PDB file of C-alpha atoms in Angstrom:
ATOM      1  CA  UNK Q 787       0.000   0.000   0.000  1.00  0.00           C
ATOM      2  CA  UNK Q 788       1.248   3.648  -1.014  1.00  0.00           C
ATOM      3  CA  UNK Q 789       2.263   5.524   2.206  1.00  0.00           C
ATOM      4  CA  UNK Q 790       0.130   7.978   3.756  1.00  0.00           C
ATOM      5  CA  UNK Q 791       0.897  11.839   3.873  1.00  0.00           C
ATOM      6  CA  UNK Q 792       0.755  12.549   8.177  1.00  0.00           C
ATOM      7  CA  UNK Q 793      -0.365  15.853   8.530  1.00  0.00           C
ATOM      8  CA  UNK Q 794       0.908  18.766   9.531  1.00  0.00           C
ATOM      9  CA  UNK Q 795       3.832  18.385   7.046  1.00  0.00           C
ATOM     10  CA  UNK Q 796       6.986  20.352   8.644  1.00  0.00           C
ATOM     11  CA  UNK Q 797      10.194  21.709   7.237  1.00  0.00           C
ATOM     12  CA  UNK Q 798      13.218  22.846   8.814  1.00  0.00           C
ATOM     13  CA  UNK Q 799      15.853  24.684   7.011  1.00  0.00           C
ATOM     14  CA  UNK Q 800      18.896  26.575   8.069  1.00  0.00           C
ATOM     15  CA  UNK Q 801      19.965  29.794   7.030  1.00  0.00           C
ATOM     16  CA  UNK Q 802      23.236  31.285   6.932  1.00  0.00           C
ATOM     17  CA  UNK Q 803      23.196  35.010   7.859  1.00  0.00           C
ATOM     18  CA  UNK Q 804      26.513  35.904   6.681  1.00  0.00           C
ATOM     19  CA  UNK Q 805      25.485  34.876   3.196  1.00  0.00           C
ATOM     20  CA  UNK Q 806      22.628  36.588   3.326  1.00  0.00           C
ATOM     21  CA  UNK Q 807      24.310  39.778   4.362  1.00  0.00           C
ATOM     22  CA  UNK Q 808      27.503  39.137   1.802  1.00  0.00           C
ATOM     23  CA  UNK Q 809      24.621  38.354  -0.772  1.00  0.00           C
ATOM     24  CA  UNK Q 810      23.035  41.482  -0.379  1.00  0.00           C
ATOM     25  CA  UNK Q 811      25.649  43.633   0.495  1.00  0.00           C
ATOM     26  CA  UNK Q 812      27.083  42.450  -3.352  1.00  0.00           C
ATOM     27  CA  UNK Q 813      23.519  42.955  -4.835  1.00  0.00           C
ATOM     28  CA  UNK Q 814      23.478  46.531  -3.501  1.00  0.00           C
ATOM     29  CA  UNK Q 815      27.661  47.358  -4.640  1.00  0.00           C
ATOM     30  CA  UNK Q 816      27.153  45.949  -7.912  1.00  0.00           C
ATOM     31  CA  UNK Q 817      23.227  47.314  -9.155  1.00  0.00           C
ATOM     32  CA  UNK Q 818      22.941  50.536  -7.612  1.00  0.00           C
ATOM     33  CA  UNK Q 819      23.992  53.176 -10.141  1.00  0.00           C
ATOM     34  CA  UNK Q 820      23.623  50.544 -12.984  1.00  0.00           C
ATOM     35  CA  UNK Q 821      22.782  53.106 -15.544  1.00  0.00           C
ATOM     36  CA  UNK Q 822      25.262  56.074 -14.349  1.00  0.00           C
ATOM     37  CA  UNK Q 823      26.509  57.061 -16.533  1.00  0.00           C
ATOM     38  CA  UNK Q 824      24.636  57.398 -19.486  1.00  0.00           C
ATOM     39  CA  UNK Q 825      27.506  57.072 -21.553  1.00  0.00           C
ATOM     40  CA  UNK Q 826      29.447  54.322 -23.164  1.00  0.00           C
ATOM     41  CA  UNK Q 827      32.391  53.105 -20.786  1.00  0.00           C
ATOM     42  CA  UNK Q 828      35.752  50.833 -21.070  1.00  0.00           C
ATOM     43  CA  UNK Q 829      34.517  47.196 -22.355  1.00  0.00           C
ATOM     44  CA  UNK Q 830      30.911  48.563 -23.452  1.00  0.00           C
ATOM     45  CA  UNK Q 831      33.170  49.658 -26.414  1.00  0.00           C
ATOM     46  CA  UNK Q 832      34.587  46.414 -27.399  1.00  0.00           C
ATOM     47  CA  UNK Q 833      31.237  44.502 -27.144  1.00  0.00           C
ATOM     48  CA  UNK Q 834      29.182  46.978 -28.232  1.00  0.00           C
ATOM     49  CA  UNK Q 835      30.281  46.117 -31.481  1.00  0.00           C
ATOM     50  CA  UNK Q 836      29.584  42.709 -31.072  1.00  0.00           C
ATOM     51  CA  UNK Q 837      25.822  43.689 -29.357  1.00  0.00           C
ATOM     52  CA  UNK Q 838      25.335  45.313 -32.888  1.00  0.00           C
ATOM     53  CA  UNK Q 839      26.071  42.069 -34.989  1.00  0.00           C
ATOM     54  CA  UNK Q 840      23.854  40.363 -32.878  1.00  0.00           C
ATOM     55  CA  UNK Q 841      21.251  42.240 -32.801  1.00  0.00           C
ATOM     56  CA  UNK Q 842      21.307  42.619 -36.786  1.00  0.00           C
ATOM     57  CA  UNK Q 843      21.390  38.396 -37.135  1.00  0.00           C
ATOM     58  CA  UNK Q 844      25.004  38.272 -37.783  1.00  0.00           C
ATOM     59  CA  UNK Q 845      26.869  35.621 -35.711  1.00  0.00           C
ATOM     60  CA  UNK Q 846      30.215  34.837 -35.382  1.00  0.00           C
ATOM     61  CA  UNK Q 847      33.039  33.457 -32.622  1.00  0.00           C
ATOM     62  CA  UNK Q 848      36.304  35.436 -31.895  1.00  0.00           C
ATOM     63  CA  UNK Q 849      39.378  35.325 -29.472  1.00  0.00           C
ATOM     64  CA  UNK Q 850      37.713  36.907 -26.505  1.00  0.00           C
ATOM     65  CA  UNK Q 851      35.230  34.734 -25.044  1.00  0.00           C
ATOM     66  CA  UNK Q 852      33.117  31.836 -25.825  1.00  0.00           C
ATOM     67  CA  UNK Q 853      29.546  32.772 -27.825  1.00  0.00           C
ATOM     68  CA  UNK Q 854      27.431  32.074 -24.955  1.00  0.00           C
ATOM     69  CA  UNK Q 855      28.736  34.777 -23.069  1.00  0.00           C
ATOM     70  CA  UNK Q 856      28.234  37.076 -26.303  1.00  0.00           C
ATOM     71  CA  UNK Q 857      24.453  35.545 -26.432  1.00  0.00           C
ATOM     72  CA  UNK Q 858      23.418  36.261 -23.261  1.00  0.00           C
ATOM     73  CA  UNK Q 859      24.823  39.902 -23.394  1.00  0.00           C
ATOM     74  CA  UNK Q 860      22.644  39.796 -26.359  1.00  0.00           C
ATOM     75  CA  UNK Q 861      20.237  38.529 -24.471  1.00  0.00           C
ATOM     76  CA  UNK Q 862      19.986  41.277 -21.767  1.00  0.00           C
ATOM     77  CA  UNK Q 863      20.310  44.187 -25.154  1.00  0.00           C
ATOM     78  CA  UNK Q 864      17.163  42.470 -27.076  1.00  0.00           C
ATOM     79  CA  UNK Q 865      15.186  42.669 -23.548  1.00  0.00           C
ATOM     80  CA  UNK Q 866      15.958  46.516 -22.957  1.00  0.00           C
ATOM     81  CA  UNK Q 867      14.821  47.105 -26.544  1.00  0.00           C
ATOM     82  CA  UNK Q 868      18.574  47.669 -28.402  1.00  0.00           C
ATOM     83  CA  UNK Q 869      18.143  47.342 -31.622  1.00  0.00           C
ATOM     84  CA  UNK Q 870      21.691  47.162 -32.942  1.00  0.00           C
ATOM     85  CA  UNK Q 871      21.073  50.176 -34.582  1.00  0.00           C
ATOM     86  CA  UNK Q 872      23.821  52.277 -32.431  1.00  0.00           C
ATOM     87  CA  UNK Q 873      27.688  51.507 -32.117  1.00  0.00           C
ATOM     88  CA  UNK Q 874      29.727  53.182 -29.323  1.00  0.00           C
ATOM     89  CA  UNK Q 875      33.135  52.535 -30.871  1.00  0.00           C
ATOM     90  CA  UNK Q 876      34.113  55.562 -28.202  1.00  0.00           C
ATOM     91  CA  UNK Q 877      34.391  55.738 -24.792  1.00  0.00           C
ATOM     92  CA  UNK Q 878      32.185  58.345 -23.627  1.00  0.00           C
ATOM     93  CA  UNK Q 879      29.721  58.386 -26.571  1.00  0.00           C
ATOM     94  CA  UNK Q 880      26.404  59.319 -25.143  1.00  0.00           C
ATOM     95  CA  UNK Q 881      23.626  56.085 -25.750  1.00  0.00           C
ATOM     96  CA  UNK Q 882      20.045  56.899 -26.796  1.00  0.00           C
ATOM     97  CA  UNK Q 883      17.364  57.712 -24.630  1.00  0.00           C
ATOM     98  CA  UNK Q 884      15.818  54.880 -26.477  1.00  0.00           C
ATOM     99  CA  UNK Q 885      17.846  52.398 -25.420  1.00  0.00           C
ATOM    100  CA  UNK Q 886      18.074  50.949 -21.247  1.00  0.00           C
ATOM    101  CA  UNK Q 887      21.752  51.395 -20.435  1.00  0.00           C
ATOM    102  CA  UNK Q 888      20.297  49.249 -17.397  1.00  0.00           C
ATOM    103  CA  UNK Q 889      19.541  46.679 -19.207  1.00  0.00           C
ATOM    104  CA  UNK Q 890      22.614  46.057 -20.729  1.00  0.00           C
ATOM    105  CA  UNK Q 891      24.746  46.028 -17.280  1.00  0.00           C
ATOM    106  CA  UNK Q 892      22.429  44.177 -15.773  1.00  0.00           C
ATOM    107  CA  UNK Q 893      23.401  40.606 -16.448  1.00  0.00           C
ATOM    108  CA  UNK Q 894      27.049  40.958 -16.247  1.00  0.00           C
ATOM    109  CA  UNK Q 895      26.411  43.341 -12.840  1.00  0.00           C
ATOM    110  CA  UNK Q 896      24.488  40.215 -11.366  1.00  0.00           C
ATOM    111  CA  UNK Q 897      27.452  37.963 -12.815  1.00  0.00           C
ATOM    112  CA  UNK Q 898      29.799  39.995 -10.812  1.00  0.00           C
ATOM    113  CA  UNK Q 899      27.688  39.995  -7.577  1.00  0.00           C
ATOM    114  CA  UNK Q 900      27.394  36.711  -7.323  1.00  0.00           C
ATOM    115  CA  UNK Q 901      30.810  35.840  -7.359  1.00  0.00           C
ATOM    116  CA  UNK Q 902      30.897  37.130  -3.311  1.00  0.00           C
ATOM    117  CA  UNK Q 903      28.618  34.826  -2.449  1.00  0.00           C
ATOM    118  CA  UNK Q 904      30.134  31.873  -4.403  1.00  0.00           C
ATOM    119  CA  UNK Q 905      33.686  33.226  -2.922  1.00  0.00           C
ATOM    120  CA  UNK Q 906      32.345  32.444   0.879  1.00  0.00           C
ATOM    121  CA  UNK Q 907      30.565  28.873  -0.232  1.00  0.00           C
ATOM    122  CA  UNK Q 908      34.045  28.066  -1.648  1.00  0.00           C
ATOM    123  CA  UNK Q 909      35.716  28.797   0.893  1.00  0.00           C
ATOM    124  CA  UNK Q 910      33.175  27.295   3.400  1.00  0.00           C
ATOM    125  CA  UNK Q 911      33.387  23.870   1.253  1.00  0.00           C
ATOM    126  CA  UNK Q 912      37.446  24.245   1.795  1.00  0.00           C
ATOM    127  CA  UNK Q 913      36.338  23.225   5.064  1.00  0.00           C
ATOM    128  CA  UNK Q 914      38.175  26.953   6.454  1.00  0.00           C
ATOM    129  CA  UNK Q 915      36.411  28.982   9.465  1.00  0.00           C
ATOM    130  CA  UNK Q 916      33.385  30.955   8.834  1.00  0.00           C
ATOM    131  CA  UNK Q 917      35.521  33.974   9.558  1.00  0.00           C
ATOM    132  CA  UNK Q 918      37.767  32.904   7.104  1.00  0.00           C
ATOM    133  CA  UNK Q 919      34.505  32.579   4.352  1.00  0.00           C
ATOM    134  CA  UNK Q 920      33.519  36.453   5.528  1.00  0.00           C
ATOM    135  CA  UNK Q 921      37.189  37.303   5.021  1.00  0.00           C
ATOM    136  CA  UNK Q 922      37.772  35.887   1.438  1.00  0.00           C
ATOM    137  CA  UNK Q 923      33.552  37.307   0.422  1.00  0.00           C
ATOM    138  CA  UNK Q 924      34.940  40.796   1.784  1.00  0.00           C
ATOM    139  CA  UNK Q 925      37.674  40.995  -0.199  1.00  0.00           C
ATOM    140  CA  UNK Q 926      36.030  39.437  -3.537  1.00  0.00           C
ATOM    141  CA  UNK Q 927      33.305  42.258  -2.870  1.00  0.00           C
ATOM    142  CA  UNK Q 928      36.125  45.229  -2.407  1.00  0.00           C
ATOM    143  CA  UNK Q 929      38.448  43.635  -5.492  1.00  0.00           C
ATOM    144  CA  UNK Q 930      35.629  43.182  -7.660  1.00  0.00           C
ATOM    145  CA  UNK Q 931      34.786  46.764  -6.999  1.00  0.00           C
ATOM    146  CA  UNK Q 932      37.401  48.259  -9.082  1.00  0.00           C
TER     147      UNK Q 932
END
């Protein structure tokens, strides 16, 4: 015979603060002032380019990085409405009010955030102290700030 369900059906869970906090604290660094400025900056440049050929249907692989990486920056363009219409082959070339300069940090902002968190859990599974975790998410969260 199947087993029964026993009511009330409880779960326990555990929840470790300090990744919470480094979680969030990573979140907050890395979004807030997303789309300041409004301008194109250092490596928008270089993919920017790339964003374009996208965008237009025109797909190709090169030396810097595999073409899911290019994809998904895609990705994040097509969803804030690019339409591969503009190139900023210049650092400091103003984007379109048209287009969400948000949108196109976004998914490489949330890629760097979440490398504190994954710092600490490394860490953690190197079987090192919990201080030691905070330590090593601190100082992914102040190197990955500049």
């Amino acid at each position: 015979a199947p087993a029964m369900l026993h009511l009330p059906l409880v779960v326990t869970t555990r929840l470790d603060l300090v990744l919470v906090l480094v979680t969030l604290l990573s979140l907050w660094t890395r979004l807030s002032g997303l789309g300041h400025p409004g301008a194109v900056v250092f490596d928008e440049v270089y993919y920017g380019q790339f964003l374009s050929l996208y965008m237009k249907r025109t797909f190709f692989i090169d030396d810097s990085g595999p073409p899911l990486g290019h994809a998904l920056l895609a990705l994040g363009a097509y969803l804030g409405g690019f339409d591969g219409n503009f190139v900023g082959n210049r650092i400091g070339a103003a984007y379109p009010c048209s287009l969400s300069v948000w949108s196109l940090r976004l998914l490489p902002a949330l890629g760097g955030a979440l490398c504190v968190p994954l710092g600490y859990l490394l860490t953690l599974e190197l079987r090192c102290s919990h201080l030691s975790a905070l330590g090593a998410a601190l100082a992914d969260l102040l190197l990955l700030l500049w």
